[in-house]
Tab-separated table of C-alpha atoms in Angstrom:
chain	number	residue	atom	x	y	z
O	28	MET	CA	8.508	-45.817	-46.818
O	29	PRO	CA	7.776	-45.004	-50.478
O	30	ASP	CA	8.935	-47.561	-53.032
O	31	ASN	CA	8.865	-46.360	-56.624
O	32	LYS	CA	8.426	-49.187	-59.152
O	33	PRO	CA	8.528	-47.633	-62.627
O	34	GLY	CA	8.077	-49.497	-65.879
O	35	ALA	CA	5.436	-50.835	-68.259
O	36	GLY	CA	3.093	-47.921	-67.649
O	37	GLY	CA	2.773	-48.711	-63.959
O	38	ASN	CA	2.055	-52.403	-64.526
O	39	ILE	CA	5.109	-53.562	-62.568
O	40	ALA	CA	4.071	-51.576	-59.512
O	41	ALA	CA	0.451	-52.724	-59.751
O	42	THR	CA	1.456	-56.375	-60.070
O	43	GLU	CA	3.793	-56.168	-57.091
O	44	ALA	CA	1.174	-54.382	-55.003
O	45	LYS	CA	-1.404	-57.038	-55.890
O	46	ARG	CA	0.931	-59.769	-54.641
O	47	SER	CA	1.663	-58.036	-51.352
O	48	ALA	CA	0.253	-59.216	-48.048
O	49	PRO	CA	-3.196	-57.706	-47.396
O	50	ASP	CA	-2.216	-56.370	-43.993
O	51	GLY	CA	-2.444	-52.622	-44.549
O	52	TYR	CA	1.307	-52.132	-44.718
O	53	THR	CA	1.419	-52.054	-48.527
O	54	ILE	CA	-0.585	-49.224	-50.063
O	55	PHE	CA	-0.692	-48.735	-53.827
O	56	TYR	CA	-0.815	-45.128	-54.995
O	57	SER	CA	-2.378	-45.701	-58.383
O	58	THR	CA	-2.882	-43.446	-61.379
O	59	SER	CA	-5.266	-43.443	-64.316
O	60	ALA	CA	-2.860	-45.866	-66.013
O	61	ILE	CA	-4.372	-48.734	-64.003
O	62	VAL	CA	-7.551	-48.668	-66.110
O	63	LEU	CA	-5.712	-48.108	-69.396
O	64	ALA	CA	-3.448	-51.144	-69.077
O	65	PRO	CA	-5.944	-53.923	-69.987
O	66	SER	CA	-6.672	-52.251	-73.330
O	67	LEU	CA	-3.048	-51.475	-74.123
O	68	TYR	CA	-0.986	-54.445	-72.950
O	69	GLN	CA	-1.145	-58.173	-73.453
O	70	ASN	CA	-1.006	-60.458	-70.418
O	71	VAL	CA	-1.719	-57.814	-67.794
O	72	GLN	CA	-1.264	-59.608	-64.471
O	73	PHE	CA	-3.709	-57.621	-62.371
O	74	ASP	CA	-7.335	-56.573	-62.394
O	75	ALA	CA	-8.086	-53.127	-61.014
O	76	PHE	CA	-11.504	-54.222	-59.786
O	77	ASN	CA	-10.878	-57.748	-58.497
O	78	ASP	CA	-7.328	-57.626	-57.131
O	79	PHE	CA	-7.572	-54.446	-55.088
O	80	VAL	CA	-9.787	-52.738	-52.537
O	81	PRO	CA	-10.349	-49.014	-53.188
O	82	ILE	CA	-9.640	-46.542	-50.409
O	83	SER	CA	-10.208	-43.144	-51.996
O	84	LEU	CA	-9.475	-40.948	-54.945
O	85	THR	CA	-6.986	-38.266	-53.974
O	86	ALA	CA	-6.441	-35.691	-56.696
O	87	ASN	CA	-6.698	-34.955	-60.384
O	88	ILE	CA	-4.310	-32.924	-62.516
O	89	PRO	CA	-6.080	-31.356	-65.500
O	90	LEU	CA	-4.407	-31.308	-68.890
O	91	VAL	CA	-3.699	-28.181	-70.897
O	92	LEU	CA	-3.971	-28.017	-74.666
O	93	VAL	CA	-0.815	-26.152	-75.683
O	94	THR	CA	0.718	-25.180	-79.012
O	95	THR	CA	4.115	-24.131	-80.243
O	96	PRO	CA	4.351	-20.307	-80.107
O	97	ASN	CA	4.796	-19.888	-83.870
O	98	LEU	CA	1.568	-21.668	-84.815
O	99	PRO	CA	-0.816	-18.932	-86.044
O	100	VAL	CA	-3.696	-19.792	-83.718
O	101	ASN	CA	-4.800	-18.281	-80.413
O	102	ASN	CA	-7.740	-20.425	-79.366
O	103	VAL	CA	-9.252	-23.856	-79.912
O	104	LYS	CA	-11.582	-22.700	-82.685
O	105	GLU	CA	-8.639	-21.313	-84.637
O	106	LEU	CA	-6.611	-24.494	-84.084
O	107	VAL	CA	-9.445	-26.648	-85.421
O	108	SER	CA	-9.964	-24.356	-88.416
O	109	TYR	CA	-6.235	-24.397	-89.159
O	110	ALA	CA	-6.110	-28.192	-88.909
O	111	LYS	CA	-9.091	-28.574	-91.250
O	112	ALA	CA	-7.492	-26.213	-93.747
O	113	ASN	CA	-4.270	-28.225	-93.560
O	114	PRO	CA	-5.365	-31.865	-93.183
O	115	GLY	CA	-2.593	-34.228	-92.117
O	116	LYS	CA	-0.020	-31.447	-91.750
O	117	LEU	CA	-0.221	-30.923	-87.992
O	118	ASN	CA	1.610	-33.209	-85.572
O	119	TYR	CA	0.721	-33.619	-81.922
O	120	ALA	CA	3.232	-34.892	-79.405
O	121	SER	CA	2.827	-37.156	-76.404
O	122	SER	CA	4.943	-38.756	-73.698
O	123	GLY	CA	4.483	-42.164	-75.316
O	124	SER	CA	2.101	-44.386	-77.239
O	125	GLY	CA	-0.893	-45.281	-75.105
O	126	ALA	CA	-0.162	-42.646	-72.471
O	127	LEU	CA	-2.983	-40.375	-71.370
O	128	LEU	CA	-1.385	-37.491	-73.279
O	129	HIS	CA	-1.592	-39.561	-76.475
O	130	LEU	CA	-5.154	-40.666	-75.857
O	131	GLY	CA	-6.249	-37.146	-74.957
O	132	GLY	CA	-4.917	-35.919	-78.292
O	133	ALA	CA	-6.603	-38.775	-80.140
O	134	LEU	CA	-9.929	-38.041	-78.460
O	135	PHE	CA	-9.606	-34.341	-79.266
O	136	ALA	CA	-8.875	-35.072	-82.934
O	137	LYS	CA	-11.878	-37.398	-83.177
O	138	GLU	CA	-14.289	-35.027	-81.474
O	139	MET	CA	-13.093	-32.072	-83.549
O	140	GLY	CA	-13.063	-34.035	-86.812
O	141	ILE	CA	-9.483	-33.166	-87.723
O	142	GLN	CA	-6.708	-35.194	-89.354
O	143	VAL	CA	-3.479	-34.904	-87.373
O	144	THR	CA	-0.457	-37.157	-86.819
O	145	HIS	CA	0.614	-38.490	-83.450
O	146	VAL	CA	4.327	-38.368	-82.557
O	147	ALA	CA	5.246	-40.468	-79.517
O	148	TYR	CA	8.258	-39.602	-77.369
O	149	LYS	CA	9.941	-41.404	-74.503
O	150	GLY	CA	8.660	-39.111	-71.813
O	151	SER	CA	7.182	-35.634	-71.761
O	152	ALA	CA	10.516	-33.748	-71.463
O	153	PRO	CA	11.720	-34.444	-75.049
O	154	ALA	CA	8.163	-33.956	-76.299
O	155	ILE	CA	8.060	-30.489	-74.729
O	156	THR	CA	11.468	-29.611	-76.184
O	157	ASP	CA	10.355	-30.437	-79.718
O	158	LEU	CA	7.024	-28.682	-79.237
O	159	ILE	CA	8.752	-25.487	-78.134
O	160	SER	CA	11.067	-25.673	-81.155
O	161	GLY	CA	8.147	-26.176	-83.537
O	162	SER	CA	9.022	-29.720	-84.619
O	163	THR	CA	5.502	-30.619	-83.477
O	164	GLN	CA	2.568	-28.239	-83.267
O	165	PHE	CA	0.423	-29.111	-80.245
O	166	MET	CA	-0.078	-31.520	-77.383
O	167	PHE	CA	-1.877	-32.043	-74.101
O	168	LEU	CA	0.237	-31.621	-70.965
O	169	PRO	CA	-0.523	-31.937	-67.239
O	170	LEU	CA	-1.094	-28.475	-65.801
O	171	ASN	CA	1.866	-28.679	-63.415
O	172	GLU	CA	4.244	-29.493	-66.295
O	173	ALA	CA	2.795	-26.981	-68.721
O	174	SER	CA	2.460	-23.966	-66.438
O	175	PRO	CA	6.148	-22.883	-66.258
O	176	HIS	CA	6.536	-23.029	-70.047
O	177	ILE	CA	3.298	-21.104	-70.571
O	178	LYS	CA	4.283	-18.388	-68.126
O	179	ALA	CA	7.714	-18.133	-69.787
O	180	GLY	CA	6.058	-17.605	-73.165
O	181	LYS	CA	7.523	-20.798	-74.606
O	182	LEU	CA	4.118	-22.409	-75.152
O	183	LYS	CA	0.632	-21.052	-75.843
O	184	ALA	CA	-2.239	-22.374	-73.734
O	185	LEU	CA	-5.563	-22.768	-75.540
O	186	ALA	CA	-7.749	-24.684	-73.092
O	187	LEU	CA	-7.772	-26.541	-69.792
O	188	THR	CA	-9.464	-29.949	-69.569
O	189	SER	CA	-11.098	-29.335	-66.185
O	190	ASN	CA	-14.672	-28.406	-65.295
O	191	LYS	CA	-13.600	-24.993	-64.071
O	192	ARG	CA	-10.761	-22.584	-64.695
O	193	SER	CA	-7.555	-22.836	-62.708
O	194	PRO	CA	-6.143	-19.980	-60.608
O	195	LEU	CA	-2.761	-20.882	-62.130
O	196	LEU	CA	-4.034	-19.973	-65.618
O	197	ALA	CA	-7.013	-17.768	-64.893
O	198	ASP	CA	-7.267	-16.424	-68.449
O	199	VAL	CA	-7.300	-19.859	-70.094
O	200	PRO	CA	-10.812	-21.206	-70.818
O	201	THR	CA	-11.920	-24.714	-70.024
O	202	ILE	CA	-12.205	-27.183	-72.879
O	203	LYS	CA	-15.984	-27.174	-72.424
O	204	GLU	CA	-16.060	-23.385	-72.738
O	205	ALA	CA	-13.983	-23.665	-75.897
O	206	THR	CA	-15.825	-26.556	-77.553
O	207	GLY	CA	-19.111	-27.028	-75.729
O	208	LEU	CA	-18.228	-30.699	-75.155
O	209	ASP	CA	-18.234	-32.551	-71.832
O	210	SER	CA	-16.434	-35.488	-73.455
O	211	LEU	CA	-13.113	-33.638	-73.477
O	212	VAL	CA	-13.054	-33.021	-69.722
O	213	MET	CA	-10.213	-35.271	-68.533
O	214	GLY	CA	-7.166	-35.429	-66.325
O	215	ALA	CA	-4.409	-37.474	-64.748
O	216	TRP	CA	-6.093	-38.724	-61.601
O	217	GLN	CA	-4.651	-40.633	-58.661
O	218	GLY	CA	-6.022	-42.714	-55.831
O	219	ILE	CA	-5.175	-45.192	-53.121
O	220	LEU	CA	-5.753	-48.959	-53.355
O	221	VAL	CA	-4.794	-51.884	-51.132
O	222	PRO	CA	-4.506	-55.602	-51.970
O	223	LYS	CA	-7.680	-57.656	-52.004
O	224	GLY	CA	-8.301	-59.309	-48.654
O	225	THR	CA	-7.256	-56.343	-46.558
O	226	PRO	CA	-9.514	-56.399	-43.444
O	227	ASP	CA	-12.467	-54.000	-43.405
O	228	ALA	CA	-11.238	-52.350	-40.224
O	229	ILE	CA	-7.953	-51.435	-41.888
O	230	VAL	CA	-9.727	-50.206	-45.030
O	231	THR	CA	-11.927	-47.953	-42.902
O	232	ARG	CA	-8.971	-46.610	-40.956
O	233	LEU	CA	-7.043	-45.849	-44.144
O	234	ARG	CA	-10.046	-44.145	-45.742
O	235	GLU	CA	-10.547	-41.933	-42.682
O	236	ALA	CA	-6.842	-41.085	-42.577
O	237	THR	CA	-6.863	-40.208	-46.273
O	238	GLU	CA	-9.910	-37.994	-45.906
O	239	HIS	CA	-8.341	-36.264	-42.896
O	240	THR	CA	-5.132	-35.661	-44.865
O	241	LEU	CA	-7.000	-34.251	-47.859
O	242	GLN	CA	-8.717	-31.763	-45.546
O	243	ASP	CA	-5.425	-30.572	-44.066
O	244	LYS	CA	-4.858	-26.947	-45.008
O	245	ALA	CA	-1.136	-27.342	-45.756
O	246	VAL	CA	-1.739	-30.404	-47.932
O	247	ARG	CA	-4.563	-28.723	-49.826
O	248	THR	CA	-2.481	-25.614	-50.424
O	249	LYS	CA	0.457	-27.643	-51.734
O	250	LEU	CA	-1.732	-29.661	-54.101
O	251	GLN	CA	-3.601	-26.616	-55.371
O	252	ASP	CA	-0.371	-24.687	-55.903
O	253	GLN	CA	0.646	-27.511	-58.263
O	254	GLY	CA	-2.621	-27.235	-60.168
O	255	SER	CA	-4.213	-30.340	-58.665
O	256	GLU	CA	-7.932	-30.674	-58.032
O	257	ILE	CA	-8.605	-32.388	-54.695
O	258	LEU	CA	-11.075	-35.248	-55.066
O	259	GLY	CA	-11.537	-37.546	-52.065
O	260	GLY	CA	-14.748	-39.547	-51.799
O	261	THR	CA	-15.836	-43.015	-50.752
O	262	PRO	CA	-14.476	-46.387	-51.932
O	263	LEU	CA	-17.697	-46.950	-53.893
O	264	GLN	CA	-17.310	-43.616	-55.652
O	265	TYR	CA	-13.723	-44.531	-56.509
O	266	THR	CA	-14.829	-47.852	-58.003
O	267	GLN	CA	-17.531	-46.201	-60.098
O	268	TYR	CA	-15.063	-43.559	-61.251
O	269	MET	CA	-12.588	-46.217	-62.388
O	270	LYS	CA	-15.315	-48.125	-64.232
O	271	THR	CA	-16.407	-45.014	-66.101
O	272	GLU	CA	-12.819	-44.162	-67.013
O	273	SER	CA	-12.093	-47.748	-68.060
O	274	ILE	CA	-15.010	-47.821	-70.511
O	275	ARG	CA	-14.252	-44.354	-71.817
O	276	TRP	CA	-10.579	-44.917	-72.582
O	277	ALA	CA	-11.021	-48.472	-73.863
O	278	ARG	CA	-13.180	-46.993	-76.613
O	279	VAL	CA	-10.578	-44.317	-77.428
O	280	ILE	CA	-7.774	-46.904	-77.472
O	281	LYS	CA	-9.714	-49.143	-79.847
O	282	GLU	CA	-10.649	-46.304	-82.183
O	283	SER	CA	-7.139	-44.813	-82.208
O	284	GLY	CA	-5.373	-48.152	-82.627
O	285	ALA	CA	-3.020	-47.268	-79.764
O	286	LYS	CA	-0.634	-50.076	-78.853
O	287	VAL	CA	2.301	-50.498	-76.513
O	288	GLU	CA	5.070	-52.814	-77.615
């Protein structure tokens, strides 16, 4: 049965999963946080590449660049122009220092060459509340969290950080369409890992079961209705994906000075 272990950006869950018996009965549903942790925390007690065996990526939730409704911009170009005309006056919110929403904002600011101030909250809910009120001006939000507020007119959507547009926000351009940059394509991805030492036969069985589940029509419909992009793939592809993401975000963390106390 599911066992949610929140805390320390997912580090508690990862550490407990690492220490579990490699018998196939403990499966770690990991997020992108697993490759952020080594660059953000001291004394991380797990290694994403040496303490686990990858099964498969599952899904990715794109982020949406959203602004408070009263900001006088309607697209990314206008937001960048406004920020350059008002250096240091725009604040962007996130769910917490070192979270993907923070790092996405930091990467956007760097790539666009704008001076903005990061405001970290304890979770996305208070960050959204202040963004709607205008206390902050923009932020990146997972599509499933942003969509209801966008449709209600409480937030303006400027761009989606996926490779293609989403049926949930068909009129919103991708970040590449808006900026021409591949470097801003990003999302909150998830995948399945098991403790190192899990027998190959069990790994194979779990991979096949995962692939079968991701092809199930009802599962696909539910994920897509939430804005998720279905990924799948082999264990090797998952490992390479994590390595690429680890290098990418380690650079952003270093350049932004992001830290987690």
